[in-house]
Amino acid sequence: MKYLIPLACLATSILAAPTPAGTYEWTPTLAGYMDVVFRYIQEAKASGTAPTCDLSNAVLPVAPIALPTPGSNLTLEHVAVGRGVQNYTCANDTATPAAVGAVARFYNASCVASNYPDLLTLLPNLALQYPLPSSADAPLEPSGLTLSTHHFFSNTTTPVFAFDAPTSPELGTVIAQKINQTNAPVNAIAGVNGTGNGAVPWLYLTSRSDTVGDIKAVYRVATAGGNPPATCSGQPAAFSVQYSALYWFYK
Ligand SMILES: *[C@@H]1O[C@H](CO)[C@@H](O)[C@H](O)[C@H]1NC(C)=O
Ligand SMILES: *[C@@H]1O[C@H](CO)[C@@H](O)[C@H](O)[C@H]1NC(C)=O
Ligand SMILES: *[C@@H]1O[C@H](CO)[C@@H](O)[C@H](O)[C@H]1NC(C)=O
Ligand SMILES: *[C@@H]1O[C@H](CO)[C@@H](O)[C@H](O)[C@H]1NC(C)=O
Ligand SMILES: *[C@@H]1O[C@H](CO)[C@@H](O)[C@H](O)[C@H]1NC(C)=O
Ligand SMILES: *[C@@H]1O[C@H](CO)[C@@H](O)[C@H](O)[C@H]1NC(C)=O
Ligand SMILES: *[C@@H]1O[C@H](CO)[C@@H](O)[C@H](O)[C@H]1NC(C)=O
C-alpha cells in the first residue's frame, strides 16, 4: 500500500520548504507519524493562527537515566534531525566492534521542536526508514526539513558539526568532545525496517577551544539505530550502521 504525504499543508511557516507530495511504502512508523501530523493539521485549522518558531518553548527529551542538564547560562540555538551512519572497525572475529566515527546530514527541526514536541521525537524513527536524498542539498523526505549541518569526525574521538549548508546562518563549526552518555530507552527503534542491534546512546558533548562560533554544548537524543553487533564475528574489517537522532545545540 502507498501512502500520500500531504505535509506541505501542515504549515509552511514550520517546515522551511514546502514539501512536494510523495508516495511512500506504508509502515507502522509512518502511520504513527502521520497520525500526529493530521492531529496538528486539525488543531491548526481550529485555531486559525500561524504557530511561531520560538525555541524557548522547546524541552530537551530526558533519558531513563538522565544526562547532565544544559547549564542555566546556555540558550538553545538549533535543533536538528540527523540521518547518516555510525562507523565501526573490527580487528578480528573475537574482538568487539570499535566506534571510529560517523557521517551524517542534519536537517533543521527547530520550528518542529518549538511547536510539535511529540512530532519531533518521532522524526528520527521516521528518518531512519528512508535513505538520504540522492541530491546533497535536497530536503529530507518525507518530512521536508531543510539541510542545516554536516556531521563528521576529524579523528576517531572528535565529532565535528559544520553549519555549512547553503541556507544555514553563521553558527560556525563545532569541534566537540564527549562528556557523558546514557543508554537510549529500551523501546527505541533498533534499526532500519525492524532489524538492527539497537539505538546508539544519548550523548552530552561540549565544544573544544578550537570551535568556530558560539555553540557551547550539543546533546544527541531520541536516537534510532546505529548500534553495531555485539561481537565482530563474521563482520568485515570496517562497516557502517544506519542511524538517526535529534541534535540540540546550545550557545
Ligand atoms: C554522567 O551524568 C550523570 C547524571 O548527571 C552523572 O551522575 C555521572 O556522574 C556522569 N558521568 C560522567 C562520567 O561524567
Ligand atoms: C556557564 O556556567 C558554568 C558553571 O556554572 C561555567 O563553567 C561556564 O563557563 C559558563 N558558560 C558560559 C558560556 O558562560
Ligand atoms: C583481536 O583484536 C583485539 C583488539 O584489537 C586484540 O586485543 C586481540 O588480541 C585480538 N585477538 C586475536 C586472536 O588476534
Ligand atoms: C564512514 O563510512 C562511510 C561509508 O559508509 C565513509 O564514507 C565515511 O568516510 C566514514 N567516515 C568516518 C568518519 O569514518
Ligand atoms: C583527535 O583530535 C583532537 C582534537 O583536535 C586532539 O586533541 C587529539 O589528540 C586527537 N587524537 C588523536 C588520536 O589523534
Ligand atoms: C532553522 O529554521 C529557522 C526557521 O526557518 C531559521 O530561522 C533558522 O535560521 C534555521 N537554522 C539553521 C541552523 O538552519
Ligand atoms: C522490510 O521488511 C519487509 C519484511 O521483511 C520486506 O518485505 C521489505 O522489502 C523490507 N524493506 C526494506 C526497505 O528493506
Coordinates of C-alpha atoms and ligand atoms in Angstrom, one line a residue:
M1 CA 0.0 0.0 0.0
K2 CA 1.3 3.5 -0.8
Y3 CA 0.6 6.4 1.4
L4 CA 0.3 10.0 0.2
I5 CA 2.1 12.6 2.3
P6 CA 0.4 16.0 2.3
L7 CA 3.0 17.5 4.7
A8 CA 3.1 20.8 2.8
C9 CA -0.3 21.7 4.2
L10 CA 0.9 21.3 7.8
A11 CA 2.2 24.8 7.9
T12 CA 4.8 26.2 5.5
S13 CA 5.9 28.5 8.3
I14 CA 7.0 25.5 10.3
L15 CA 8.5 23.3 7.5
A16 CA 11.1 25.7 5.9
A17 CA 10.4 24.5 2.4
P18 CA 7.0 23.3 1.1
T19 CA 7.3 19.6 0.6
P20 CA 6.2 18.1 -2.7
A21 CA 3.7 15.4 -2.0
G22 CA 5.3 11.9 -2.4
T23 CA 4.2 8.3 -2.1
Y24 CA 5.9 6.1 0.4
E25 CA 5.5 2.5 1.4
W26 CA 3.1 2.2 4.3
T27 CA 4.8 1.3 7.6
P28 CA 3.6 1.5 11.2
T29 CA 6.3 4.1 11.8
L30 CA 5.0 6.3 9.0
A31 CA 1.4 5.7 10.1
G32 CA 2.2 6.8 13.7
Y33 CA 3.9 9.9 12.4
M34 CA 1.1 10.8 10.1
D35 CA -1.5 10.4 12.9
V36 CA 0.3 13.2 14.8
V37 CA 0.7 15.3 11.7
F38 CA -3.0 15.0 10.9
R39 CA -3.9 15.9 14.5
Y40 CA -1.8 19.1 14.2
I41 CA -3.4 20.0 10.9
Q42 CA -6.8 19.8 12.6
E43 CA -5.7 21.9 15.5
A44 CA -4.1 24.5 13.2
K45 CA -7.4 24.7 11.3
A46 CA -9.3 25.1 14.5
S47 CA -7.0 27.8 16.0
G48 CA -6.6 29.8 12.7
T49 CA -3.3 31.2 14.0
A50 CA 0.1 30.6 12.5
P51 CA 2.5 29.0 15.0
T52 CA 5.6 31.0 15.9
C53 CA 9.1 29.4 16.0
D54 CA 10.3 30.2 19.5
L55 CA 13.0 27.8 20.8
S56 CA 12.4 29.0 24.4
N57 CA 9.3 26.7 24.3
A58 CA 11.4 23.6 23.4
V59 CA 12.1 21.0 26.0
L60 CA 15.1 18.6 25.7
P61 CA 13.9 15.0 25.9
V62 CA 15.2 13.2 29.1
A63 CA 16.6 9.6 29.0
P64 CA 15.6 7.0 31.7
I65 CA 19.0 7.7 33.3
A66 CA 19.2 11.5 32.6
L67 CA 22.2 13.2 31.1
P68 CA 23.5 16.3 33.0
T69 CA 21.1 19.2 32.2
P70 CA 22.3 22.1 30.0
G71 CA 23.9 24.9 32.1
S72 CA 21.4 27.6 33.1
N73 CA 23.6 30.1 31.3
L74 CA 23.1 28.4 28.0
T75 CA 20.4 29.1 25.4
L76 CA 19.0 26.7 22.8
E77 CA 20.2 27.8 19.4
H78 CA 19.2 25.0 17.0
V79 CA 17.5 21.5 16.9
A80 CA 18.2 19.2 14.0
V81 CA 17.3 15.7 13.0
G82 CA 20.5 13.8 11.9
R83 CA 20.5 11.0 9.3
G84 CA 23.6 9.0 8.4
V85 CA 25.9 6.2 9.5
Q86 CA 27.9 5.2 12.6
N87 CA 31.2 3.6 11.5
Y88 CA 33.0 0.7 13.2
T89 CA 36.1 -1.4 12.7
C90 CA 36.7 -5.0 13.7
A91 CA 40.3 -6.2 14.4
N92 CA 39.4 -9.9 14.3
D93 CA 36.5 -12.3 14.9
T94 CA 36.8 -12.3 18.7
A95 CA 37.1 -8.5 19.1
T96 CA 34.3 -6.1 19.9
P97 CA 33.4 -3.5 17.2
A98 CA 35.2 -0.2 17.8
A99 CA 33.4 3.0 17.1
V100 CA 35.6 5.1 14.7
G101 CA 33.2 8.0 13.8
A102 CA 30.1 8.9 12.0
V103 CA 29.0 10.9 9.0
A104 CA 25.5 12.4 8.8
R105 CA 23.5 15.2 7.3
F106 CA 21.4 17.3 9.7
Y107 CA 18.1 18.9 8.9
N108 CA 16.5 22.0 10.6
A109 CA 13.9 20.8 13.0
S110 CA 14.0 24.0 15.3
C111 CA 10.4 25.0 14.5
V112 CA 9.1 21.5 15.0
A113 CA 10.9 21.5 18.4
S114 CA 9.2 24.8 19.3
N115 CA 5.7 23.8 18.3
Y116 CA 5.3 20.0 18.0
P117 CA 7.4 18.1 20.6
D118 CA 5.7 14.8 20.1
L119 CA 6.2 15.0 16.3
L120 CA 9.8 15.9 16.9
T121 CA 10.6 12.8 18.8
L122 CA 9.1 10.7 16.0
L123 CA 11.3 12.3 13.4
P124 CA 14.4 10.1 13.9
N125 CA 12.2 6.9 13.8
L126 CA 10.8 8.1 10.5
A127 CA 14.0 9.4 9.0
L128 CA 15.8 6.1 9.7
Q129 CA 13.4 4.2 7.5
Y130 CA 14.3 6.1 4.4
P131 CA 17.7 6.7 2.6
L132 CA 19.1 10.2 2.4
P133 CA 18.1 12.2 -0.6
S134 CA 20.4 11.4 -3.5
S135 CA 21.0 15.2 -4.1
A136 CA 23.3 16.5 -1.4
D137 CA 21.4 19.8 -0.6
A138 CA 17.9 18.4 -1.0
P139 CA 15.4 18.5 1.9
L140 CA 14.9 15.3 4.0
E141 CA 11.9 13.4 2.8
P142 CA 9.2 12.6 3.8
S143 CA 9.4 15.4 6.5
G144 CA 10.5 18.1 4.1
L145 CA 13.0 19.6 6.5
T146 CA 15.9 21.8 5.2
L147 CA 19.6 20.8 5.4
S148 CA 21.4 22.8 8.2
T149 CA 24.6 21.0 9.2
H150 CA 27.2 18.4 8.2
H151 CA 28.4 16.0 10.9
F152 CA 31.7 14.0 10.6
F153 CA 34.7 13.2 12.7
S154 CA 38.1 14.8 12.4
N155 CA 39.7 11.8 14.2
T156 CA 38.1 8.8 15.9
T157 CA 37.2 10.7 19.1
T158 CA 36.5 14.2 17.7
P159 CA 33.0 14.9 16.4
V160 CA 32.6 17.9 14.2
F161 CA 29.3 19.8 13.4
A162 CA 29.7 22.2 10.5
F163 CA 26.9 24.7 9.8
D164 CA 27.8 25.0 6.2
A165 CA 24.5 24.3 4.4
P166 CA 23.5 26.8 1.7
T167 CA 20.7 28.3 3.9
S168 CA 22.4 27.9 7.3
P169 CA 23.0 31.0 9.4
E170 CA 26.6 31.8 10.6
L171 CA 26.7 29.3 13.5
G172 CA 30.2 28.2 12.7
T173 CA 31.9 24.8 13.1
V174 CA 31.6 22.9 16.4
I175 CA 34.7 20.8 17.3
A176 CA 33.3 18.7 20.2
Q177 CA 34.2 16.3 22.9
K178 CA 32.1 13.7 24.6
I179 CA 31.4 14.4 28.3
N180 CA 28.7 11.9 29.2
Q181 CA 26.4 9.2 27.7
T182 CA 23.4 7.3 28.7
N183 CA 21.5 4.3 27.2
A184 CA 18.6 5.0 24.8
P185 CA 15.2 4.0 26.2
V186 CA 14.5 0.2 25.8
N187 CA 11.7 0.9 23.3
A188 CA 14.0 3.0 20.9
I189 CA 13.9 1.8 17.3
A190 CA 16.7 -0.8 16.9
G191 CA 17.4 -0.3 13.2
V192 CA 16.1 0.0 9.6
N193 CA 12.9 -1.9 8.9
G194 CA 12.5 -3.8 12.1
T195 CA 16.1 -5.2 12.1
G196 CA 19.2 -3.9 13.8
N197 CA 21.2 -4.0 17.1
G198 CA 19.6 -1.1 18.9
A199 CA 19.8 2.6 19.2
V200 CA 23.1 4.4 19.9
P201 CA 23.4 6.1 23.4
W202 CA 22.3 9.6 24.0
L203 CA 25.2 12.0 24.5
Y204 CA 26.2 15.2 26.1
L205 CA 29.1 16.9 24.2
T206 CA 30.8 20.2 24.8
S207 CA 32.8 22.5 22.4
R208 CA 36.5 22.3 22.4
S209 CA 38.5 25.6 22.4
D210 CA 39.2 25.3 18.7
T211 CA 35.4 25.6 17.9
V212 CA 34.5 28.4 15.5
G213 CA 31.3 30.2 16.7
D214 CA 29.4 30.4 19.9
I215 CA 27.9 26.9 20.3
K216 CA 29.0 25.5 23.8
A217 CA 27.1 22.3 24.2
V218 CA 25.5 19.6 21.9
Y219 CA 23.1 16.9 23.0
R220 CA 22.3 13.8 20.9
V221 CA 18.9 12.4 22.0
A222 CA 16.0 10.3 20.6
T223 CA 18.4 8.0 18.8
A224 CA 17.2 5.3 16.4
G225 CA 19.5 2.5 15.1
G226 CA 23.3 2.9 14.8
N227 CA 24.5 0.2 17.2
P228 CA 26.9 -2.4 15.9
P229 CA 26.5 -6.2 16.5
A230 CA 27.8 -7.3 20.0
T231 CA 30.8 -9.0 18.6
C232 CA 33.0 -8.9 15.4
S233 CA 32.2 -12.5 14.5
G234 CA 31.5 -12.6 10.8
Q235 CA 32.0 -8.8 10.4
P236 CA 34.2 -7.1 7.8
A237 CA 37.2 -5.0 9.0
A238 CA 35.2 -1.8 8.6
F239 CA 31.4 -1.3 8.3
S240 CA 28.7 1.3 8.8
V241 CA 25.4 1.1 10.6
Q242 CA 22.4 3.4 9.6
Y243 CA 21.2 5.7 12.3
S244 CA 19.1 8.8 13.0
A245 CA 18.9 11.1 16.1
L246 CA 18.0 14.6 17.3
Y247 CA 20.8 17.0 18.0
W248 CA 20.2 20.0 20.3
F249 CA 22.8 22.9 20.0
Y250 CA 23.2 25.4 22.9
K251 CA 25.2 28.6 23.0
Ligands
LIG1 C1 27.0 11.5 33.7 O1 25.9 12.2 34.2 C2 25.3 11.6 35.3 C3 24.0 12.4 35.5 O2 24.2 13.8 35.6 C4 26.2 11.7 36.5 O3 25.6 11.1 37.6 C5 27.5 10.9 36.1 O4 28.4 11.0 37.1 C6 28.1 11.5 34.8 N1 29.2 10.7 34.4 C7 30.3 11.2 34.0 C8 31.4 10.2 33.5 O5 30.5 12.4 33.9
LIG2 C1 28.2 28.5 32.4 O1 28.4 28.2 33.8 C2 29.3 27.2 34.0 C3 29.3 26.9 35.5 O2 28.2 27.3 36.1 C4 30.7 27.7 33.6 O3 31.7 26.6 33.8 C5 30.7 28.0 32.1 O4 31.9 28.5 31.7 C6 29.6 29.0 31.8 N1 29.5 29.2 30.4 C7 29.4 30.3 29.8 C8 29.2 30.3 28.3 O5 29.4 31.4 30.4
LIG3 C1 41.7 -9.3 18.4 O1 41.7 -7.9 18.4 C2 41.7 -7.4 19.7 C3 41.5 -5.9 19.6 O2 42.5 -5.3 18.8 C4 43.0 -7.8 20.4 O3 43.1 -7.3 21.7 C5 43.1 -9.3 20.4 O4 44.4 -9.7 20.9 C6 43.0 -9.9 19.0 N1 42.9 -11.3 19.1 C7 43.5 -12.1 18.2 C8 43.2 -13.6 18.4 O5 44.2 -11.7 17.4
LIG4 C1 32.2 6.2 7.5 O1 31.9 5.3 6.5 C2 31.4 5.9 5.3 C3 31.0 4.7 4.3 O2 29.9 4.1 4.9 C4 32.5 6.7 4.7 O3 32.0 7.3 3.5 C5 32.9 7.8 5.7 O4 34.1 8.4 5.2 C6 33.3 7.1 7.0 N1 33.5 8.2 8.0 C7 34.2 8.1 9.1 C8 34.4 9.3 9.9 O5 34.8 7.0 9.4
LIG5 C1 42.0 14.0 17.9 O1 41.7 15.4 17.7 C2 41.8 16.1 19.0 C3 41.3 17.5 18.7 O2 42.0 18.0 17.6 C4 43.2 16.0 19.6 O3 43.2 16.7 20.8 C5 43.5 14.5 19.8 O4 44.8 14.4 20.2 C6 43.4 13.7 18.5 N1 43.5 12.3 18.8 C7 44.3 11.6 18.0 C8 44.3 10.1 18.4 O5 44.9 12.0 17.0
LIG6 C1 16.2 26.9 11.0 O1 15.0 27.3 10.5 C2 14.6 28.6 11.1 C3 13.2 28.9 10.6 O2 13.1 28.9 9.2 C4 15.6 29.6 10.8 O3 15.2 30.9 11.4 C5 17.0 29.2 11.3 O4 17.9 30.2 10.9 C6 17.3 27.8 10.7 N1 18.6 27.4 11.4 C7 19.5 26.7 10.7 C8 20.7 26.4 11.5 O5 19.5 26.5 9.5
LIG7 C1 11.3 -4.5 5.1 O1 11.0 -5.8 5.6 C2 9.9 -6.4 4.8 C3 9.5 -7.7 5.5 O2 10.7 -8.4 6.0 C4 10.4 -6.7 3.4 O3 9.4 -7.2 2.6 C5 10.8 -5.3 2.8 O4 11.4 -5.5 1.5 C6 11.8 -4.6 3.7 N1 12.1 -3.3 3.1 C7 13.3 -2.7 3.1 C8 13.3 -1.3 2.5 O5 14.3 -3.3 3.4

